[in-house]
N, CA and C atoms as an extended XYZ file, in Angstrom:
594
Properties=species:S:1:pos:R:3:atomname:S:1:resname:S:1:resid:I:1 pbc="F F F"
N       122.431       94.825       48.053 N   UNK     1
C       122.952       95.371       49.317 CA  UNK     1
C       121.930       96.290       49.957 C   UNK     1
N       121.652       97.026       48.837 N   UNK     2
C       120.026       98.113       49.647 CA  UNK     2
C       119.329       97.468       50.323 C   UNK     2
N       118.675       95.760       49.456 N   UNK     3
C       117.352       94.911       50.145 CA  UNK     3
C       118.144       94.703       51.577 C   UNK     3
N       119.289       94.222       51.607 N   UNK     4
C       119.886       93.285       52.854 CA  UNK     4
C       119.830       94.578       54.139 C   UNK     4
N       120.063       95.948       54.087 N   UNK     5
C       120.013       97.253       54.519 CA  UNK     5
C       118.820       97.542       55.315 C   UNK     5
N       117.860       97.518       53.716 N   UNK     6
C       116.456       97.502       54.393 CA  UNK     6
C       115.741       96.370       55.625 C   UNK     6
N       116.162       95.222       54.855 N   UNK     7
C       115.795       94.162       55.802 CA  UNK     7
C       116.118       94.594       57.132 C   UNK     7
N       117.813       94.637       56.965 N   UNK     8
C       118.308       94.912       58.388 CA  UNK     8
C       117.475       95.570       59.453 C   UNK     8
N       117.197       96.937       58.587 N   UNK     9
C       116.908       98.090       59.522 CA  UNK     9
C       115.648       98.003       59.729 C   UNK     9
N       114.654       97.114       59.017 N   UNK    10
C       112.938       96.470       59.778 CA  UNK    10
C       113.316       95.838       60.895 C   UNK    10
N       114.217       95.066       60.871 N   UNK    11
C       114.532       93.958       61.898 CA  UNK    11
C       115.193       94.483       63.130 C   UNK    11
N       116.255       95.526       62.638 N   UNK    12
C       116.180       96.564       63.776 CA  UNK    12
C       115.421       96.933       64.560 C   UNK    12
N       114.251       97.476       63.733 N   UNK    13
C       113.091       98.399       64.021 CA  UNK    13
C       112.140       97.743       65.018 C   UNK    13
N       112.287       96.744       64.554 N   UNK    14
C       110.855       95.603       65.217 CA  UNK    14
C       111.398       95.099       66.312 C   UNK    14
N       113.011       94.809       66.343 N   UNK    15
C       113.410       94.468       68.011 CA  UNK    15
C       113.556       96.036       68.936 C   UNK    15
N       113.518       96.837       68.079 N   UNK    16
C       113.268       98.054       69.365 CA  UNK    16
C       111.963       98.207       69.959 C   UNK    16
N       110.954       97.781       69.235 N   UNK    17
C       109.607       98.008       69.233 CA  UNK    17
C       109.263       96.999       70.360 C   UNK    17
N       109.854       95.829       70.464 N   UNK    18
C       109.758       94.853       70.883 CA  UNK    18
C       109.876       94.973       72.266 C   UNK    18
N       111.275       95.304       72.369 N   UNK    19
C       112.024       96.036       73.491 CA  UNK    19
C       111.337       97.275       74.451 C   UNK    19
N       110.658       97.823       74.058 N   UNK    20
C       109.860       99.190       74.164 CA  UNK    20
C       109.074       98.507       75.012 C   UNK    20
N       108.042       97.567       74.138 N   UNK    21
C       107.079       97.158       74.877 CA  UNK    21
C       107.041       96.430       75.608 C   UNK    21
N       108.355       95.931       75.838 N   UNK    22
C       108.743       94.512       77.282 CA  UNK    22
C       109.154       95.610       78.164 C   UNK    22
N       109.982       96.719       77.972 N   UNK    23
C       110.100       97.409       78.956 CA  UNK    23
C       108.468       98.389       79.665 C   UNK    23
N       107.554       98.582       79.025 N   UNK    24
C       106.490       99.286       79.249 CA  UNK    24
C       105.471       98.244       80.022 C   UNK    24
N       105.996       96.917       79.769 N   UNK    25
C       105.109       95.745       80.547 CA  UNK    25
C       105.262       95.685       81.954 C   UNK    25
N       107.143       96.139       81.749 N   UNK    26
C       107.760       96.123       83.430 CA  UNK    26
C       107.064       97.464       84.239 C   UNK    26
N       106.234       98.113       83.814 N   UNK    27
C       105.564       99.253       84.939 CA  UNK    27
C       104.186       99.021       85.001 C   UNK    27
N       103.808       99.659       85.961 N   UNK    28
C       102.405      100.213       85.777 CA  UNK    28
C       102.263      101.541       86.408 C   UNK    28
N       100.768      102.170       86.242 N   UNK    29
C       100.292      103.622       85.720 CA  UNK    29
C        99.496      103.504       86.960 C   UNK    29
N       100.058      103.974       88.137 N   UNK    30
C        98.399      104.464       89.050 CA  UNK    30
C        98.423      106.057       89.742 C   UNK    30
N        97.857      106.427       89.324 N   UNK    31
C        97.134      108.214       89.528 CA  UNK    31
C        98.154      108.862       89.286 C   UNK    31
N        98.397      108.381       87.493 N   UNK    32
C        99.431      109.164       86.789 CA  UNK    32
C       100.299      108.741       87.448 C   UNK    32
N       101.098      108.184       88.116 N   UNK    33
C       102.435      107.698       88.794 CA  UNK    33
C       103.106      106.799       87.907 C   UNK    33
N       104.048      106.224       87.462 N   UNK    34
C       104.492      105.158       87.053 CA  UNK    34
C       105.364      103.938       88.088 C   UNK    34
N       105.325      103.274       88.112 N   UNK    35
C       105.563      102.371       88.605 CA  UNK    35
C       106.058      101.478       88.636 C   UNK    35
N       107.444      100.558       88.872 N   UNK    36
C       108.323       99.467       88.425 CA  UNK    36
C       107.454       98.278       88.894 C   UNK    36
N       107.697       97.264       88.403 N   UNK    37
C       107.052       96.275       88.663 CA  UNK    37
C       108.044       95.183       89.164 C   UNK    37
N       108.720       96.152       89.500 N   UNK    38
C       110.066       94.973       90.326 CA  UNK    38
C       111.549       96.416       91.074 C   UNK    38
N       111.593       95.931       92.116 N   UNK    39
C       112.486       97.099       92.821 CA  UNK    39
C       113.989       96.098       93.898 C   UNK    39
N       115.071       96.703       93.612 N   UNK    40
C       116.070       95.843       94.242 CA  UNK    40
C       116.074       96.290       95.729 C   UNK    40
N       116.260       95.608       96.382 N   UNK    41
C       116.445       96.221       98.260 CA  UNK    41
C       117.068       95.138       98.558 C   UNK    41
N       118.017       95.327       99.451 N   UNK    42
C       119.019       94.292      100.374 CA  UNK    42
C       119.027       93.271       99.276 C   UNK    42
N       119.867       93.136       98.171 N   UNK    43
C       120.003       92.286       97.409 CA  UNK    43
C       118.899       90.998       96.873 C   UNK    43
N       117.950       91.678       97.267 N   UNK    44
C       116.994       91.093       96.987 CA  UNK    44
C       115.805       91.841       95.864 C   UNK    44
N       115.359       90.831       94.910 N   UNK    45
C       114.381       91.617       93.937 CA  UNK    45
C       112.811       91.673       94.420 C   UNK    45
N       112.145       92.590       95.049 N   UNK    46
C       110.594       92.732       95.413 CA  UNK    46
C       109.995       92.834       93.476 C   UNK    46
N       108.432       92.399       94.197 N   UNK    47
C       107.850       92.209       93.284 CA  UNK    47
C       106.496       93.340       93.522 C   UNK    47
N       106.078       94.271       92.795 N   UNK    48
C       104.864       95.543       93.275 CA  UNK    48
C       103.764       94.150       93.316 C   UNK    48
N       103.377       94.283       94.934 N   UNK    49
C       102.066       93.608       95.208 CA  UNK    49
C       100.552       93.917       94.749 C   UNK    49
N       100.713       95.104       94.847 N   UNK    50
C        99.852       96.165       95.054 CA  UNK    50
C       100.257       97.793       94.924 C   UNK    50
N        99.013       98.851       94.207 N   UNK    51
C        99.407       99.971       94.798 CA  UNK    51
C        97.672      100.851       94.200 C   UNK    51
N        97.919      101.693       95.145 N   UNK    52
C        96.742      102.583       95.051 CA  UNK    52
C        96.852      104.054       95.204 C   UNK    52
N        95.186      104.777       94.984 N   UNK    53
C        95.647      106.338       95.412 CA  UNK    53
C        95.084      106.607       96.777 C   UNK    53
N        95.433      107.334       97.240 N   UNK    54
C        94.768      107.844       98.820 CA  UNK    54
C        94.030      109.106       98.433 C   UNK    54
N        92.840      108.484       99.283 N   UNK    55
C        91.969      110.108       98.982 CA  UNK    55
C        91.607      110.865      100.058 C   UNK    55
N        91.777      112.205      100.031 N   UNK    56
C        91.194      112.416      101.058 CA  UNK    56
C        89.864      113.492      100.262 C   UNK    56
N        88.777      113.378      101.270 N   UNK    57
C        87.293      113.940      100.591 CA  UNK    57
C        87.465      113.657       98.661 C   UNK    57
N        87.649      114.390       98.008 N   UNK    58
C        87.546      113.854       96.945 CA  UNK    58
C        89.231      114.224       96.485 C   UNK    58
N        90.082      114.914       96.660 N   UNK    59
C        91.518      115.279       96.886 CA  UNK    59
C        92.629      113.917       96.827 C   UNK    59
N        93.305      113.831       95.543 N   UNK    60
C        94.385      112.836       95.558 CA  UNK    60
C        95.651      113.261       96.789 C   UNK    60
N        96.214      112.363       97.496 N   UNK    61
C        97.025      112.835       98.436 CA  UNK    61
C        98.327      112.275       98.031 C   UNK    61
N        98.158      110.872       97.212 N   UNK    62
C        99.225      110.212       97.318 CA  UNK    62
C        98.853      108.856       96.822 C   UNK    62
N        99.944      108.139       95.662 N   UNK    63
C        99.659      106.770       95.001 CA  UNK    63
C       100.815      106.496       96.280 C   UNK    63
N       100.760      105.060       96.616 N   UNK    64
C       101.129      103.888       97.430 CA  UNK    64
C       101.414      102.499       96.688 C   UNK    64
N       102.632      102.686       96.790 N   UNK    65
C       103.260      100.811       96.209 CA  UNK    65
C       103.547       99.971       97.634 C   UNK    65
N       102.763       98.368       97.165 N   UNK    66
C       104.037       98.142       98.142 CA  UNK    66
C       104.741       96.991       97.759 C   UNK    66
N       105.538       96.497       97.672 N   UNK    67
C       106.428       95.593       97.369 CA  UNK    67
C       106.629       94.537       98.462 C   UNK    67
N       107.263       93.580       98.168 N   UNK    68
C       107.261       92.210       98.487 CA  UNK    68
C       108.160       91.182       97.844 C   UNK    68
N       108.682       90.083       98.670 N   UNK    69
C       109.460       89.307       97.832 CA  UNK    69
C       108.432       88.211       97.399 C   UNK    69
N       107.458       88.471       97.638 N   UNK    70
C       106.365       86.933       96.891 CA  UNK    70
C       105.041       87.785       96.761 C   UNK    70
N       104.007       88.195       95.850 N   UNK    71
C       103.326       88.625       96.078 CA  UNK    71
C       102.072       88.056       96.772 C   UNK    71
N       101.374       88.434       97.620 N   UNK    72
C       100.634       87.722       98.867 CA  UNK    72
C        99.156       88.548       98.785 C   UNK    72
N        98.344       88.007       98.655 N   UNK    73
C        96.692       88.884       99.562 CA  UNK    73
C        96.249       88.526      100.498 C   UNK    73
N        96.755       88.186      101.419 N   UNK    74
C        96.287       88.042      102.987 CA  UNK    74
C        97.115       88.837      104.074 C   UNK    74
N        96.698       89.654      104.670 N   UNK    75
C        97.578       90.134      105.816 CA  UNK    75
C        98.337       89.146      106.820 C   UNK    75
N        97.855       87.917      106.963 N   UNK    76
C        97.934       87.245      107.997 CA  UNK    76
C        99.655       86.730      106.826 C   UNK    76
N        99.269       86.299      105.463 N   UNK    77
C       100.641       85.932      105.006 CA  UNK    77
C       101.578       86.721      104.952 C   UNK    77
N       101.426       88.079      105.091 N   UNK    78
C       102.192       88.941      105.038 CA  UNK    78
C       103.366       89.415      105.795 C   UNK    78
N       102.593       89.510      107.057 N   UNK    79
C       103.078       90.160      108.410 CA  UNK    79
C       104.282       89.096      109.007 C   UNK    79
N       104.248       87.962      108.885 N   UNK    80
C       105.467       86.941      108.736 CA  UNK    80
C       106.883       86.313      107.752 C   UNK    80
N       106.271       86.793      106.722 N   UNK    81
C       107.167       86.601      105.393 CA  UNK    81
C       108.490       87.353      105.639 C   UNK    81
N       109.393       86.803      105.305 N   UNK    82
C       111.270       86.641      105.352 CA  UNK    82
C       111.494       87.682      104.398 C   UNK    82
N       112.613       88.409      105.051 N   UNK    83
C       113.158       89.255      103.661 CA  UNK    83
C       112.480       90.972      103.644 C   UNK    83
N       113.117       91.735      102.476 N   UNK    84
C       112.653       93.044      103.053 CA  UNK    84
C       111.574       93.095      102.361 C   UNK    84
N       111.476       94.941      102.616 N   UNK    85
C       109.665       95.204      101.859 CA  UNK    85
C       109.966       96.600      101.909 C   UNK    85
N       109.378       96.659      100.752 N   UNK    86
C       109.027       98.378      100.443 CA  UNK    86
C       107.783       98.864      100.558 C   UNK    86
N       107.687      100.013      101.369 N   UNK    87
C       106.152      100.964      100.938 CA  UNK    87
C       106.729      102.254      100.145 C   UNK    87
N       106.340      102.608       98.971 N   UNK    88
C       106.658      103.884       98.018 CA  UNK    88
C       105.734      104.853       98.010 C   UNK    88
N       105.676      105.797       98.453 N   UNK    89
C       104.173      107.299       98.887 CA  UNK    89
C       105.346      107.885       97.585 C   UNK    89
N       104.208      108.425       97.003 N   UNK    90
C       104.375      109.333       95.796 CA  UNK    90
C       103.333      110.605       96.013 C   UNK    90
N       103.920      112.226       96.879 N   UNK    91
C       103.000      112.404       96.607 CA  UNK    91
C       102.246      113.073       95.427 C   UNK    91
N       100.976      113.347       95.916 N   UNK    92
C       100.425      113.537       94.529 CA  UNK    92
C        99.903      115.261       94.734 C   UNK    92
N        99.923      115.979       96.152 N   UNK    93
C        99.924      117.140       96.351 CA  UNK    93
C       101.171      117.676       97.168 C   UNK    93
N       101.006      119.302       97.480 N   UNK    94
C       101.730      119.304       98.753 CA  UNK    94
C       100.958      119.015      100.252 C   UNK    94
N       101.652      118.493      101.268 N   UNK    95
C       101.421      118.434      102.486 CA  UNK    95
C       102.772      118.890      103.554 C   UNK    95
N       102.006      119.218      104.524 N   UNK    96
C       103.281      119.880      105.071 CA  UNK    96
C       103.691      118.375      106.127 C   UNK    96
N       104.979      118.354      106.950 N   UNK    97
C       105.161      117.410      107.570 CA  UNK    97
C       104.500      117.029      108.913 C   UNK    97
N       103.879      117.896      109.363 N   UNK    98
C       102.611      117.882      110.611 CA  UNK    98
C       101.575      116.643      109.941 C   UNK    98
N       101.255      117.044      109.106 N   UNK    99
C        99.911      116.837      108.481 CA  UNK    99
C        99.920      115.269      108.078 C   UNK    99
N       101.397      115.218      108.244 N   UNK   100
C       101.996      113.544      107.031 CA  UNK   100
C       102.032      112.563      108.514 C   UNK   100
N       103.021      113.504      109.192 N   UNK   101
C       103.197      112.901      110.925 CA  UNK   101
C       101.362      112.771      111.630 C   UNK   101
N       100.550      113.649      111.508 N   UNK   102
C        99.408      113.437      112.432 CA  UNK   102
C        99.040      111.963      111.234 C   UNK   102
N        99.085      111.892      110.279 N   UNK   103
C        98.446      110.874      109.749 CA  UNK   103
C        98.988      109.399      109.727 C   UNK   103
N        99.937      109.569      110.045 N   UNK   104
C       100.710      108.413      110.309 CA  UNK   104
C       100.517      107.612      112.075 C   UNK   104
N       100.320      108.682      112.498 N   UNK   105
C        99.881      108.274      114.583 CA  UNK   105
C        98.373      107.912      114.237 C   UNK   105
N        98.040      108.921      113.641 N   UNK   106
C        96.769      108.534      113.749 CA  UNK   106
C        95.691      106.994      112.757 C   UNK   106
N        97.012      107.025      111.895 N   UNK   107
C        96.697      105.633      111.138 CA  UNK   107
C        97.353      104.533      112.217 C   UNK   107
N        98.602      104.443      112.847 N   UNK   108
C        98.939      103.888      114.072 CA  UNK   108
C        98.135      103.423      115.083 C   UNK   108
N        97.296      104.329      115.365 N   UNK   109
C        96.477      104.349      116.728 CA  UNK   109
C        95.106      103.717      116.092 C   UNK   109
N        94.624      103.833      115.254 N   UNK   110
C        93.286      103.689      114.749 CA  UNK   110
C        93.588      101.236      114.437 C   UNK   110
N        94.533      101.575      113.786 N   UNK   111
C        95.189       99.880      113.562 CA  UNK   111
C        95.517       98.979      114.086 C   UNK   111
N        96.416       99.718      115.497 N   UNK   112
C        96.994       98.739      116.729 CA  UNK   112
C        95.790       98.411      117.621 C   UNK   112
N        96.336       97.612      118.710 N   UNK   113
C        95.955       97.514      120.030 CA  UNK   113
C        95.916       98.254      121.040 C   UNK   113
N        95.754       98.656      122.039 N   UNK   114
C        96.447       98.709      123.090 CA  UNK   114
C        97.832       98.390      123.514 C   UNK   114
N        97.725       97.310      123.454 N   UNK   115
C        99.251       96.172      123.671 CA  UNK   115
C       100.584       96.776      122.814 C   UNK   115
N        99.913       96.826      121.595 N   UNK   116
C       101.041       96.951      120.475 CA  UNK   116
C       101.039       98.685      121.057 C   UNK   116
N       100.855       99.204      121.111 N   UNK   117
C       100.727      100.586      120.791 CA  UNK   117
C       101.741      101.152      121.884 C   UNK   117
N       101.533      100.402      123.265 N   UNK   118
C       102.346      100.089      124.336 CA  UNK   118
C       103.881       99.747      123.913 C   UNK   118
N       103.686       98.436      123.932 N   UNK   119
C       105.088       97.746      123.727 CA  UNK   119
C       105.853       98.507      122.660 C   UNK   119
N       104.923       99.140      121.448 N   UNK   120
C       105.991      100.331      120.746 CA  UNK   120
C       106.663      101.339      120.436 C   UNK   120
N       105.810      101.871      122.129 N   UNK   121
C       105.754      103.502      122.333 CA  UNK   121
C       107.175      103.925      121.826 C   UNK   121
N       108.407      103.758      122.081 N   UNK   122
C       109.288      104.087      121.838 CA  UNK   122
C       109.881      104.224      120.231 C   UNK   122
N       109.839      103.397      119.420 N   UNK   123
C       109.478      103.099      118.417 CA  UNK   123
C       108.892      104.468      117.603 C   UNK   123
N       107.724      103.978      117.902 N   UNK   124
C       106.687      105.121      117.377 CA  UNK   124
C       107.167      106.471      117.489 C   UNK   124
N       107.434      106.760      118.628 N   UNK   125
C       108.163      107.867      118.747 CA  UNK   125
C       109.398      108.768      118.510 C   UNK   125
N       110.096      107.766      118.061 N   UNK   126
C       111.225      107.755      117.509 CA  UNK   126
C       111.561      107.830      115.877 C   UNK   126
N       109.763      107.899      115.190 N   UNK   127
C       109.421      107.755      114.139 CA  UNK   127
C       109.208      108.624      113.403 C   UNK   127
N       108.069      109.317      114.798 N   UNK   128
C       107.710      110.676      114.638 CA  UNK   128
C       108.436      111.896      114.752 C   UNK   128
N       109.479      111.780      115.848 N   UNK   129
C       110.497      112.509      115.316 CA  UNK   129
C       111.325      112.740      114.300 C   UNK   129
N       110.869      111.766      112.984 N   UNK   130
C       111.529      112.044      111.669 CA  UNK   130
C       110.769      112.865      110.598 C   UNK   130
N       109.816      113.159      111.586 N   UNK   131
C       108.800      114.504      110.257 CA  UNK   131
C       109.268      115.304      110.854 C   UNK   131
N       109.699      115.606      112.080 N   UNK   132
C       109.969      117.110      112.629 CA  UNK   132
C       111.772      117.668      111.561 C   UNK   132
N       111.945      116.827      111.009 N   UNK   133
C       113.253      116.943      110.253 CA  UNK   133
C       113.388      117.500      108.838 C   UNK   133
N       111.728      117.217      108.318 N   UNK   134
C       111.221      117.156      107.424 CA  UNK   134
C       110.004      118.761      106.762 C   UNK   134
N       110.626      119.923      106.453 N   UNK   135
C       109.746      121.312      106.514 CA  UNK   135
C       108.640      120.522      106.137 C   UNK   135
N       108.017      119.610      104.796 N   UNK   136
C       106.996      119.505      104.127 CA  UNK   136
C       107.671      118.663      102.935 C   UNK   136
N       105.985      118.044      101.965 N   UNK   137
C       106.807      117.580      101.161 CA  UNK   137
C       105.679      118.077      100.347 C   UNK   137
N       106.183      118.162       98.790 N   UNK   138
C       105.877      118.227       97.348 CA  UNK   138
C       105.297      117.100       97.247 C   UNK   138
N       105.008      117.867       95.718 N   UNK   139
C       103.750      117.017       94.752 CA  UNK   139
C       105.349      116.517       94.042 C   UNK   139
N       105.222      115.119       93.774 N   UNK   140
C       106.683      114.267       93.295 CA  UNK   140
C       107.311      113.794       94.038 C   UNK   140
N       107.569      114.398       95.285 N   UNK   141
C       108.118      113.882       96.171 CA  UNK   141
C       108.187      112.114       96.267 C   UNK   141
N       109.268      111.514       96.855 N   UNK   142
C       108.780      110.023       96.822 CA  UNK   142
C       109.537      109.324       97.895 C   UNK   142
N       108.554      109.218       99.011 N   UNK   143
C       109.255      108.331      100.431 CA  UNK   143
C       108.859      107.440      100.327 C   UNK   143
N       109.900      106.524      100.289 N   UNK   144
C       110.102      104.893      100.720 CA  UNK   144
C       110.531      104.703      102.490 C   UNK   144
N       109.787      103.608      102.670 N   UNK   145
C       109.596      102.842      103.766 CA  UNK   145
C       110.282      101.430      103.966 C   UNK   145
N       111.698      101.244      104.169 N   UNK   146
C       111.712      100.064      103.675 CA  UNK   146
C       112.026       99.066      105.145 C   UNK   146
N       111.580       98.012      104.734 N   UNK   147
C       111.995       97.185      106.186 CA  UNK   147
C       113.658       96.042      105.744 C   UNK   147
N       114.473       96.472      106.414 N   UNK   148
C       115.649       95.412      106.233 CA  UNK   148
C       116.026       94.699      107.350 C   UNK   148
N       115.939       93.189      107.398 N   UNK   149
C       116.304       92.258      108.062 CA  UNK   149
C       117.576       92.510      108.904 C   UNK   149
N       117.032       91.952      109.813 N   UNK   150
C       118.691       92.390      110.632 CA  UNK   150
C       118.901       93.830      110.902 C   UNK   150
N       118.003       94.797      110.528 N   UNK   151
C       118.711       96.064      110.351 CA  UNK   151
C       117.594       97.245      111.224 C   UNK   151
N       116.454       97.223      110.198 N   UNK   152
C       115.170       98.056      110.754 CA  UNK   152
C       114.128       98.177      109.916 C   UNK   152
N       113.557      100.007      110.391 N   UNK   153
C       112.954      100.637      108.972 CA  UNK   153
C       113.684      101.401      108.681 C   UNK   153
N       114.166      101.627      107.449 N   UNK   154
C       115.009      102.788      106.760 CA  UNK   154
C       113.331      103.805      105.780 C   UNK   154
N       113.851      105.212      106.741 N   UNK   155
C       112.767      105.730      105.645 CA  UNK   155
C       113.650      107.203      104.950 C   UNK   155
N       113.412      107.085      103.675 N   UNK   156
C       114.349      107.752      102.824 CA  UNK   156
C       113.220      108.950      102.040 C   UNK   156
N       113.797      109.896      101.543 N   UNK   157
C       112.917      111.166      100.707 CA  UNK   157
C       113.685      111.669       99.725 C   UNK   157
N       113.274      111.201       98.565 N   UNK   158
C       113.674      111.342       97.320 CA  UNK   158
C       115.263      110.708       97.504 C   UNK   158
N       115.254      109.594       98.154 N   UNK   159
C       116.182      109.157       98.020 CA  UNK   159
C       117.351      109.346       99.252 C   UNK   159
N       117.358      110.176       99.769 N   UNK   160
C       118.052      110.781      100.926 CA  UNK   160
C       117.516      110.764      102.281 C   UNK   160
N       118.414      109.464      103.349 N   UNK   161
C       117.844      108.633      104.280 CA  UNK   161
C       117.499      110.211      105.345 C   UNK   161
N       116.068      110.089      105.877 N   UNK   162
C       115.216      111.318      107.423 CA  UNK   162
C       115.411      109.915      108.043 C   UNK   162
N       116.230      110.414      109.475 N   UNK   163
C       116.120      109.901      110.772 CA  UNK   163
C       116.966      109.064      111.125 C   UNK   163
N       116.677      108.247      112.164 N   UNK   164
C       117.839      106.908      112.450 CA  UNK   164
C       116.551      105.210      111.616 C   UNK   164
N       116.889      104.511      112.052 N   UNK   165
C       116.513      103.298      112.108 CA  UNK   165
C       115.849      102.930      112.986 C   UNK   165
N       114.607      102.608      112.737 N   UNK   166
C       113.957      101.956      113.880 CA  UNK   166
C       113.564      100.239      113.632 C   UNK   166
N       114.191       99.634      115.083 N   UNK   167
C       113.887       98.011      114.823 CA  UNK   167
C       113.014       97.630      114.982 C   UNK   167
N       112.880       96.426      114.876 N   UNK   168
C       111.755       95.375      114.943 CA  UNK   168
C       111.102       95.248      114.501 C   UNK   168
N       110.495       94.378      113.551 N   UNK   169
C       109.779       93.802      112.253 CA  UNK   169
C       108.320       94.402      113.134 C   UNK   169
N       108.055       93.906      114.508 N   UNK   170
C       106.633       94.357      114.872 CA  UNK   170
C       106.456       95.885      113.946 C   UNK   170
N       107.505       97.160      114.539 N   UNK   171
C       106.895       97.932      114.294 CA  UNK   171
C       107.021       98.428      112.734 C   UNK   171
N       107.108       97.495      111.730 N   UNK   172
C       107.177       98.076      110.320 CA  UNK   172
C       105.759       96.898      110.439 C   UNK   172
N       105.400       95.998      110.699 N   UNK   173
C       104.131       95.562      110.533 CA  UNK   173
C       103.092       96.058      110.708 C   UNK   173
N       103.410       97.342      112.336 N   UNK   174
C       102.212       98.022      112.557 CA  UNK   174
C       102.036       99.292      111.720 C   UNK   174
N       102.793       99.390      110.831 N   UNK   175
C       103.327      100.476      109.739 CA  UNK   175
C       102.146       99.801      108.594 C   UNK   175
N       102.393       98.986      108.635 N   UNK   176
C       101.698       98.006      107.068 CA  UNK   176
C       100.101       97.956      107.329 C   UNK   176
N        99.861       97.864      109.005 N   UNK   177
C        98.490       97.596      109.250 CA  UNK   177
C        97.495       98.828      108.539 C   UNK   177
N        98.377      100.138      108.552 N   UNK   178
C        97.532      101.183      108.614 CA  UNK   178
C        97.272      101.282      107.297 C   UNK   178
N        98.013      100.664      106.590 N   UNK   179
C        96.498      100.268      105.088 CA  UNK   179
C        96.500       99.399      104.857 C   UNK   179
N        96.715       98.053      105.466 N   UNK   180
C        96.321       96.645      105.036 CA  UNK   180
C        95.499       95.838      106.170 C   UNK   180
N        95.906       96.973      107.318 N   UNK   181
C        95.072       96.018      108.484 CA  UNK   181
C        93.719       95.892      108.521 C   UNK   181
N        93.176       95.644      109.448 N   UNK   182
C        91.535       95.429      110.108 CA  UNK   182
C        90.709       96.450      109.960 C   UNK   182
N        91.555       97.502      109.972 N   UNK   183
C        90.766       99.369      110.097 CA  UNK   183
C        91.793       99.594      109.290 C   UNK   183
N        91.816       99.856      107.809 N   UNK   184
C        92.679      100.569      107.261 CA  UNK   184
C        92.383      101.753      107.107 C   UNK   184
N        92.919      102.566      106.885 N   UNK   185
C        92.775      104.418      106.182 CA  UNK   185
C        91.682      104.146      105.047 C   UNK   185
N        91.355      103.021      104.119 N   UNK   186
C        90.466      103.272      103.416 CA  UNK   186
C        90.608      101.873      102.660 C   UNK   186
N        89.205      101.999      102.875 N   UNK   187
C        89.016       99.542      102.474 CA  UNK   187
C        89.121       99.408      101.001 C   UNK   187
N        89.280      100.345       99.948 N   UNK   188
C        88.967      100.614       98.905 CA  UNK   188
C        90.645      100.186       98.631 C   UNK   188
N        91.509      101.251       98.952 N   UNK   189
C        93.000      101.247       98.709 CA  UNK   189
C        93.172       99.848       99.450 C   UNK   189
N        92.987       99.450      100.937 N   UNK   190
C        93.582       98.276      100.485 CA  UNK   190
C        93.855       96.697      100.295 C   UNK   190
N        92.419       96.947       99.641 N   UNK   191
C        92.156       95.673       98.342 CA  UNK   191
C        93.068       95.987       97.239 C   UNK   191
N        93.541       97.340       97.016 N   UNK   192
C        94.445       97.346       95.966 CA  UNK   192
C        96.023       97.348       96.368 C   UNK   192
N        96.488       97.771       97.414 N   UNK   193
C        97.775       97.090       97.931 CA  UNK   193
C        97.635       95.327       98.133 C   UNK   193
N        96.704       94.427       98.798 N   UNK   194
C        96.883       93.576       98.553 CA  UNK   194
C        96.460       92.526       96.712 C   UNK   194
N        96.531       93.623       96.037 N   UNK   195
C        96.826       93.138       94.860 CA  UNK   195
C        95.295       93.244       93.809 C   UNK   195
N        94.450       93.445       94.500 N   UNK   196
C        93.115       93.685       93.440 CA  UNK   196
C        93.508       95.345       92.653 C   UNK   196
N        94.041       95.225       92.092 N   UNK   197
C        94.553       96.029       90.848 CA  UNK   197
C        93.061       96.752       89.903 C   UNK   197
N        92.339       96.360       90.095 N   UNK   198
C        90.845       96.842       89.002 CA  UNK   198
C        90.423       98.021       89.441 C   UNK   198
């Protein structure tokens, strides 16, 4: 009865171990962040495409996920694809909400057109009025960006929805440009949102 005990409790042992490490497969580790490697939104399961750190001068600001229902490395496949999407900012210092808002227009403006920048003025603006809601954010802090079909962008902080909804897939695309587009914030990060992970 002891051997059958012992047995048991190796066999125990080795499916926890097992378990451990299928669950430790489901994340990944970027600038100390951890990371799911799968996130539920609008009943749908995203898959982490990509994620990186943002630097500013040599200063971590913030790891970046972004999620997807297919994982993709082309912008051009991206910006059309069905279904929602997550961007996850983790940050990695404090910043106050000026500082988060100027970087966000100014990643906006640097990405768009003319045209787009136009046709979204409202939008945009309606965007930016959701940092003024916002004193600042912490080191931990964690805003999601999410785009839902039919619905908008929902952008949430630590979980708890800043602002109204803003529609139209354009302007969560011109959201995506400012680190995946033509001029991103930094060509380094995003080769690693579209999935070069090294």
């Amino acid at each position: 009865m002891q051997i059958r005990t012992s047995r048991f409790g190796r066999s125990l042992a080795g499916a926890c171990l097992c378990a451990c490490l299928a669950q430790a497969a489901l994340a990944v580790e970027v600038g100390g962040v951890k990371l799911d490697d799968t996130v539920q939104l609008a009943s749908r399961e995203l898959k982490l495409n990509g994620a990186g750190v943002r630097y500013k001068v040599i200063f971590k600001v913030y790891t970046i996920a972004l999620y997807l229902p297919e994982k993709k490395t082309q912008l051009a496949d991206i910006l059309p694809l069905p279904g929602p999407r997550r961007l996850e900012i983790v940050m990695l210092r404090d910043i106050t909400s000026d500082e988060l808002g100027q970087a966000f227009m100014q990643g906006l403006k640097r990405s768009s057109d003319q045209a787009d920048r136009t046709r979204l003025l409202s939008q945009t603006m309606q965007f930016g009025a959701m940092f003024e809601m916002v004193p600042g954010l912490k080191k931990g802090d964690i805003l999601t960006v999410d785009w839902l079909p039919e619905e908008g962008t929902l952008c949430k902080l630590n979980g708890k929805q800043v602002g109204d909804m803003v529609p139209d897939l354009a302007f969560y695309n011109a959201l995506l440009k400012i680190w995946i587009g033509a001029h991103p914030a930094d060509t380094l990060l995003r080769a690693h949102l579209l999935g070069d992970m090294a």
